[in-house]
Structures are given as C-alpha cells and as structure tokens.
Coordinates of C-alpha atoms (C1' of nucleotides) in Angstrom, one line a residue:
Chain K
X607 CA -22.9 -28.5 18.0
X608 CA -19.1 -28.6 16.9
X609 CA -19.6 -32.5 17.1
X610 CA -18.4 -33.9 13.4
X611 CA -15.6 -30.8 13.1
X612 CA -13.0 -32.0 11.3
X613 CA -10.0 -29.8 11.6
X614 CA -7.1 -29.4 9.0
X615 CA -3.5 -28.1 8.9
X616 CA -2.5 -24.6 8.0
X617 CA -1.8 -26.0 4.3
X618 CA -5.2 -27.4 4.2
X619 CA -6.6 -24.3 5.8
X620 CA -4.4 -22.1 3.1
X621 CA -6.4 -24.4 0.2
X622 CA -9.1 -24.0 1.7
X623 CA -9.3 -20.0 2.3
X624 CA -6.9 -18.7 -1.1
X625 CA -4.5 -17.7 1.8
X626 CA -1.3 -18.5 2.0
X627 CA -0.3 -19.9 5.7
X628 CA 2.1 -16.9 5.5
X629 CA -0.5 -14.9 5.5
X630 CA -2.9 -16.9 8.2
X631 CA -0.4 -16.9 10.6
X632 CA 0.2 -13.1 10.4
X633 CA -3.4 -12.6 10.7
X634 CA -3.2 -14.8 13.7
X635 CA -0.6 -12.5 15.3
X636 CA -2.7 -9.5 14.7
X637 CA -5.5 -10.6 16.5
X638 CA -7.8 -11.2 13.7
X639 CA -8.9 -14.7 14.9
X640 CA -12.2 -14.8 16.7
X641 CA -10.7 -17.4 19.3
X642 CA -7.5 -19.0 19.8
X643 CA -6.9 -21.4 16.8
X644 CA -6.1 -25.0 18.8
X645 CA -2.7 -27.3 18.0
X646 CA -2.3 -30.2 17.8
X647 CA 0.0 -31.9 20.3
X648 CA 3.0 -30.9 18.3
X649 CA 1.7 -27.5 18.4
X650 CA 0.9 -27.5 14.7
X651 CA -2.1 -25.5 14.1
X652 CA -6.1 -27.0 13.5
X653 CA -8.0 -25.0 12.2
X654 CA -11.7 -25.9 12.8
X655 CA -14.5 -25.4 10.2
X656 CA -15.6 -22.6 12.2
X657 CA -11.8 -21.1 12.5
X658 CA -12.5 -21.6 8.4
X659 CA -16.0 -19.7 7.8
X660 CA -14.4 -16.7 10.1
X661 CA -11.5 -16.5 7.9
X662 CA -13.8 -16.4 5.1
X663 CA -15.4 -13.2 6.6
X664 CA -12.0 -11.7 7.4
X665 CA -11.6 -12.0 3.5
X666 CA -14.6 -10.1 2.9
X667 CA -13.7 -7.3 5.1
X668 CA -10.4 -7.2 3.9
X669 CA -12.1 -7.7 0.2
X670 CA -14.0 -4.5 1.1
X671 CA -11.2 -2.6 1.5
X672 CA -11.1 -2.5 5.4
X673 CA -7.6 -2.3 6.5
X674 CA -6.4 -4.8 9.3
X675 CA -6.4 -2.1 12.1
X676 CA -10.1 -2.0 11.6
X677 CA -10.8 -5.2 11.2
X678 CA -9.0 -5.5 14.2
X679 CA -11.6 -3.3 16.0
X680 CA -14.2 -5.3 14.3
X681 CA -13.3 -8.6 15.6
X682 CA -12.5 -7.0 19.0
X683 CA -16.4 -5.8 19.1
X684 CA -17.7 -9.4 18.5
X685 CA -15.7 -10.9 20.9
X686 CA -17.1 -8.5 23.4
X687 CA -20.5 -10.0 22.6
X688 CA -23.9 -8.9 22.0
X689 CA -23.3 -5.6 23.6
X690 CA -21.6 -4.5 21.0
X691 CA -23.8 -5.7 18.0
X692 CA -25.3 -1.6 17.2
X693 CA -21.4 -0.5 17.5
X694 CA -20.8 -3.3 15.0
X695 CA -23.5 -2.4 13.0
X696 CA -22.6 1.3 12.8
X697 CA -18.9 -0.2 11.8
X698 CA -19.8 -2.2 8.8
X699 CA -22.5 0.8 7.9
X700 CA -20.0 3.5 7.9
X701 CA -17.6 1.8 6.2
X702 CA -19.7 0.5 3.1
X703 CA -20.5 4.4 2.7
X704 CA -16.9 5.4 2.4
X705 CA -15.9 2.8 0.5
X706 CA -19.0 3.4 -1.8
X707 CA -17.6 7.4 -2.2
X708 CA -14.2 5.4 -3.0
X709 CA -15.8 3.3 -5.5
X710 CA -17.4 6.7 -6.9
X711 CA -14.4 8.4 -7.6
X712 CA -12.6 5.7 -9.5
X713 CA -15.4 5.2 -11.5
X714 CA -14.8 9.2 -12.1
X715 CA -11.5 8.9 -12.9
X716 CA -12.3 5.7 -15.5
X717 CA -14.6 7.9 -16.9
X718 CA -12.7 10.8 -17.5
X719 CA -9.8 8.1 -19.3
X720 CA -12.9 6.7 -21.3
X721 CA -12.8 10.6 -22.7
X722 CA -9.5 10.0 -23.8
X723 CA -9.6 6.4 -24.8
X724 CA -12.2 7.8 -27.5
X725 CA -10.2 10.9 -28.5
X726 CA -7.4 7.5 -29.3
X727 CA -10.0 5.8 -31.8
X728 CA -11.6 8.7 -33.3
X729 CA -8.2 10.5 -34.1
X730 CA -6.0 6.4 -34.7
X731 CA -7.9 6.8 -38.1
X732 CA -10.3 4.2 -36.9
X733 CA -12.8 6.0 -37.5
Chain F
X101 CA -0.1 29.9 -28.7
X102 CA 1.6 29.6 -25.1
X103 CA 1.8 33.0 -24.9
X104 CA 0.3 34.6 -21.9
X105 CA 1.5 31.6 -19.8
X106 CA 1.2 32.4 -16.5
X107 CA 4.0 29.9 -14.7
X108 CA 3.4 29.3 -11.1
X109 CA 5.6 28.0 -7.9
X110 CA 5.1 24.9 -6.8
X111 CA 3.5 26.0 -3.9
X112 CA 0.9 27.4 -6.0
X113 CA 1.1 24.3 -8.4
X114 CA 0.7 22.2 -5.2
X115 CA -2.7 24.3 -4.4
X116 CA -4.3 24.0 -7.9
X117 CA -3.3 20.4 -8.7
X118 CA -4.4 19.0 -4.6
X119 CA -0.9 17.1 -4.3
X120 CA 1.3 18.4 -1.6
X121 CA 4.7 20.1 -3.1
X122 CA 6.6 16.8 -2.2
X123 CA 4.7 14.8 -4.2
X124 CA 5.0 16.7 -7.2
X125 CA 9.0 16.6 -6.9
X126 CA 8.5 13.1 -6.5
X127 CA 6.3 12.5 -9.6
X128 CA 9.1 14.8 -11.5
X129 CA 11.9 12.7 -9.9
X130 CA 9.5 9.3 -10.6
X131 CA 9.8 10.3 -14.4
X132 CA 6.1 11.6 -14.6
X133 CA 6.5 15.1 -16.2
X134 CA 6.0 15.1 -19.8
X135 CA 8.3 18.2 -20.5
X136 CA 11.1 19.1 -17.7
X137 CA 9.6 21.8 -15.1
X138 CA 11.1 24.9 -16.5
X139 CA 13.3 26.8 -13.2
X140 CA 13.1 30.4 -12.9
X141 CA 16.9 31.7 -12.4
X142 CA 16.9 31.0 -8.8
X143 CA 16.0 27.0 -9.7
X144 CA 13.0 27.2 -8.4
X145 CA 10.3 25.0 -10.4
X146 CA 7.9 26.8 -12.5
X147 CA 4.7 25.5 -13.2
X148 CA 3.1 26.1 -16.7
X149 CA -0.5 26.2 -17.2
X150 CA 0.0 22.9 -19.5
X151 CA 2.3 21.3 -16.5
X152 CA -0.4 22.0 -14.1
X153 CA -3.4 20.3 -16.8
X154 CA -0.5 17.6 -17.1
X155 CA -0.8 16.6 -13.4
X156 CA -4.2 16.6 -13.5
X157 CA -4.4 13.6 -15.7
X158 CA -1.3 12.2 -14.0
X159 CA -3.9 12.4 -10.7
X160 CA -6.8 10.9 -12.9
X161 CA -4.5 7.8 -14.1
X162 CA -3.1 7.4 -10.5
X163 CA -7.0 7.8 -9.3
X164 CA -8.2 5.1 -11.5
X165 CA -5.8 2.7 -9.2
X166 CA -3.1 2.9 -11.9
X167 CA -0.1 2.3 -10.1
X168 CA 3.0 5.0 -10.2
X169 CA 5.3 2.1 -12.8
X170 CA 3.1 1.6 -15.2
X171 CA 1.9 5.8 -15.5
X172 CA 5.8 6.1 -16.2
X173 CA 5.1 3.7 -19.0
X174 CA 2.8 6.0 -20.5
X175 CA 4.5 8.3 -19.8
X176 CA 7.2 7.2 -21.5
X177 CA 5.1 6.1 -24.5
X178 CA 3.5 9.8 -24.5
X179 CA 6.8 11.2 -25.5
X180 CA 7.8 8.9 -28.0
X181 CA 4.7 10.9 -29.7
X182 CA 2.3 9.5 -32.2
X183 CA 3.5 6.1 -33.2
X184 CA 2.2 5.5 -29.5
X185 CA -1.1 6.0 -29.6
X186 CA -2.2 2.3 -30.4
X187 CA -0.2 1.2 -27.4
X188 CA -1.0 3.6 -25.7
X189 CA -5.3 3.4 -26.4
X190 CA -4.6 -0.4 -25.7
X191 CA -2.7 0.3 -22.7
X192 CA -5.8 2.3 -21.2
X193 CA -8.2 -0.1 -22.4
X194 CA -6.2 -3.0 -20.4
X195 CA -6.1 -0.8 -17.0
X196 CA -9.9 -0.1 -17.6
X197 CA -11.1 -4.0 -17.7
X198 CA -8.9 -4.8 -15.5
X199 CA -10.3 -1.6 -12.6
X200 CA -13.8 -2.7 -13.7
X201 CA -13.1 -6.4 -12.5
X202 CA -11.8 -5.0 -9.1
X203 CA -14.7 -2.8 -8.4
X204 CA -16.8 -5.3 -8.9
X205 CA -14.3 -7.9 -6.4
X206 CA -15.2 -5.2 -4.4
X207 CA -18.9 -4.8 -4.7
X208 CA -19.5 -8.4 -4.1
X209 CA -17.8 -8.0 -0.8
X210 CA -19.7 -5.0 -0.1
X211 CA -22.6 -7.2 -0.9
X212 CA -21.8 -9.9 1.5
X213 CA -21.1 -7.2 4.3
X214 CA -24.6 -6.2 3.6
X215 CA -26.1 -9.3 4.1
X216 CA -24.1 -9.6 7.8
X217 CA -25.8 -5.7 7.8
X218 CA -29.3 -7.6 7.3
X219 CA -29.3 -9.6 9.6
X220 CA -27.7 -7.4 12.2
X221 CA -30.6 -4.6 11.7
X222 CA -33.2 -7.6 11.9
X223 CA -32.4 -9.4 15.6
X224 CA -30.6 -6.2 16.6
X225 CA -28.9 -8.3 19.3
X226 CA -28.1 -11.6 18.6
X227 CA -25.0 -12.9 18.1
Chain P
dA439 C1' 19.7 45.0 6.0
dT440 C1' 18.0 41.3 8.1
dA441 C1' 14.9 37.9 9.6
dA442 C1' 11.4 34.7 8.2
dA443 C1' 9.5 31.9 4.8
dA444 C1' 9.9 29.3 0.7
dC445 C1' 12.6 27.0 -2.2
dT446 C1' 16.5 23.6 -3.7
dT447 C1' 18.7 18.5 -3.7
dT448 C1' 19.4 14.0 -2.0
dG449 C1' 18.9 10.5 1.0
dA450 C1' 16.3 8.6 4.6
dG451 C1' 12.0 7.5 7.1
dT452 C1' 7.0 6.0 7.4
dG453 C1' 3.0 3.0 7.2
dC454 C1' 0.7 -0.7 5.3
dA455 C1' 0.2 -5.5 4.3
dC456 C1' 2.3 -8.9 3.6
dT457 C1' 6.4 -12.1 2.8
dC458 C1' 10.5 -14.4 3.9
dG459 C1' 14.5 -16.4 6.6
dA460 C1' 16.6 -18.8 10.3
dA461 C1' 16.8 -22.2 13.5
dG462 C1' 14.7 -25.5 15.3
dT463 C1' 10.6 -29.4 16.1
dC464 C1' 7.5 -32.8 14.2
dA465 C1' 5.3 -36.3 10.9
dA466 C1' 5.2 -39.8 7.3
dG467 C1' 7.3 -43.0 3.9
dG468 C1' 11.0 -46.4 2.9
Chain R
dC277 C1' 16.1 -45.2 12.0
dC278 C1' 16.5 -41.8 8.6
dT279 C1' 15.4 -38.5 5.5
dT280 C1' 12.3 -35.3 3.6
dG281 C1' 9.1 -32.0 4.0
dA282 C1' 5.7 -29.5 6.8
dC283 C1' 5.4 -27.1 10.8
dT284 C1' 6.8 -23.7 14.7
dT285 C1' 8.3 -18.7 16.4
dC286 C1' 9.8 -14.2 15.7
dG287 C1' 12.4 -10.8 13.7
dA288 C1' 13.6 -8.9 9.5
dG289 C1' 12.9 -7.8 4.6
dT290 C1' 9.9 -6.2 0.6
dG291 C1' 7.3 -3.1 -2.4
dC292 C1' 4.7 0.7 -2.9
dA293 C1' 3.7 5.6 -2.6
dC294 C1' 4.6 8.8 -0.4
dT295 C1' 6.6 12.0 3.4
dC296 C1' 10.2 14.1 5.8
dA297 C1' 14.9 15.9 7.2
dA298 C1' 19.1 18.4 6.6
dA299 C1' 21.7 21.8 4.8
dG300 C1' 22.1 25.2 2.0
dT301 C1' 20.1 29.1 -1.4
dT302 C1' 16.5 32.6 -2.7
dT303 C1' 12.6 35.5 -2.0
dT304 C1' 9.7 38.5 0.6
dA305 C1' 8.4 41.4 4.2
dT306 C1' 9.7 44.7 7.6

DNA sequence: ATAAAACTTTGAGTGCACTCGAAGTCAAGG
DNA sequence: CCTTGACTTCGAGTGCACTCAAAGTTTTAT
C-alpha cells in the first residue's frame, strides 16, 4: 500500500526532516538508508514518505547518541529481516543502558557545578 | 598554608586526575591551568596537590559537555579574580540550562527508542 | 657506568560527523 | 533559447578533542 506516495526532492526532504541535503546525502553514502532512495529520470533523488518516516528514526538514533557506525549495524540488522528482530532488540536495549550511565554522569558533573554555582551567590553578597 | 605540598609527576598526576599525561600537557598548552605547572630543575612538570584538585574541576566542566573554548573562558575569567565571579556564576548558569535542554533532547529520543523497544518485545518477530 | 624508562617540546596524525567545492547535468521561468 | 538555480558525484576540507611521533634530556635501576 504505497499507492498515494508522493515523493519530494532532497530540498523538500531536507524541510521536511531538519536535515540539510548535505547531510542526507552523506547518510545515503553510509548506508543508512533502509532501501535505495529512487531518481527521478534526471537522477535527482525522490524521497518517498517512507524514505521520510525512516529518516525520522535515523534522527532518533542519532538523537540518542548512537554514532553512525552503529546505526549502520542497526539498519544492516533490519534489512536482514525478521531474523534479526532479538539481535535488534538487544541493540537498541544495550544502548539505552549506556547512554542512560552517560546521562548519569553529566547529571553528576551539573551537580557538582550546582555546588559551586551556590558557593557564587552565597559569597556575590547576594545573600 | 601550602606547606607540606607534596608535588607529583605527571605520571602520577595522570593516575590521580584519570586523564592520560598527554592530555594534561594539552589542557596546559590549551590555556587550562590556573597557575603555570611548576618544573622541577630537570623541566619536568610538577603537580601540586591544588593543580591536581584544579584538574578535577577542569574534568567536571569538560564532563558536564562544556566544550574545551569556552572552559578557557573561565579559565580566563578565574584569573582575572573576583570582579569575575558574576560572569563567571552567570557563565555556569547559561551551560547548566542549556546541558539540561540537551539531556532532555536526549531522553525524548531514548523515549521513542523505547517505544520501537515495545513493540519489538511484544510480536517478538515481526517486522 | 650504562641501559631502560620517563620526561621534555613541537608538530603532525586520528576519528568522528559532518560540510563544502568543483565540475558538470537538469528544470523552470521569461 | 537562455539564464538561473537546484541537482548530481566524489574527493577534500573543517572543527573538535584528543593522541601520537620524533628527537633529545633526565631519572632510575642494575
């Protein structure tokens, strides 16, 4: 059911996913696209809504912290198919718990500058 | 009272502060010492005890995501002593919001990933 | 005394994630 | 048609934060 698709440029595509088409096309070359995006006859790129929507979830990996090389692996799970769904699962689940122990130390280290912030007011004579 | 400083190499300044010896010469080169590293008569650096608690809260600004420029800013603002300190507090208070909106960038993320998480533990295989 | 290990400086190299440039092709308005 | 601007590929450049190399000096252990 990819009947009423309408597809866009890369400029449309940028708009449409905060990306700029530098940017698209370089996650294009590293294999972060879930299928080949099509071209027009000129060759220009159209980018389908689904090309759009998997873009978005690229975003939120990348959002996430995950660098590309992983992402890479990511992307190259799903296209293997459902076989790889627990693998992908395991992925996504060992990542959130690092990035959650990341979070966890910055949080740390604002604390720790909170300390200081109020050694600032207390001895700024503000009281 | 800096009397019974014990100074330290920077292979033992390296051990106690968890940065590798060429990242300390490089925060010293970047500008980030408050005082110069004292040499012994060889040259050698010689890490005082207030050098060493200095690095730590060079690691705790550089931990909270502040990047290497704008520590030499404070740096710089440190030194130029108490007339600072507004700019300075402000300075912190700035880097703080602005960390806070990041982590929670990042949660949301996280949040989305756990809702692809979801569904992955529900129909454990399906696309 | 001598070899090995640690230190010095300065410039260069690395890895990541873009970001840009060049040279050419294509599309849309006048 | 013709110009202007968007698009193409692909290699190169950027910025950040280290990280390492080279060549020489100093310290430490034997």
């Amino acid at each position: 059911m990819k009947s009423v698709e309408h597809s866009m440029s890369i400029a449309e595509a940028a708009e449409h996913t905060g990306l700029s088409t530098h940017t698209l096309r370089y996650y294009e070359r590293a294999g972060l696209m879930l299928t080949p995006v099509d071209r027009a006859s000129s060759r220009h790129r159209r980018y389908s809504d689904d090309d759009i929507e998997w873009v978005g979830f690229l975003t939120k990996l990348r959002s996430a912290l995950m660098p590309i090389a992983q992402v890479r692996e990511y992307v190259d799970l799903v296209r293997l198919g459902e076989a790889t769904t627990a693998a992908r699962l395991d992925m996504l689940q060992r990542h959130r718990v690092s990035v959650a122990a990341k979070l966890d130390d910055i949080s740390q280290a604002l604390t720790a500058i909170d300390a200081k912030i109020a050694i600032y007011s207390k001895r700024n004579g503000n009281e």
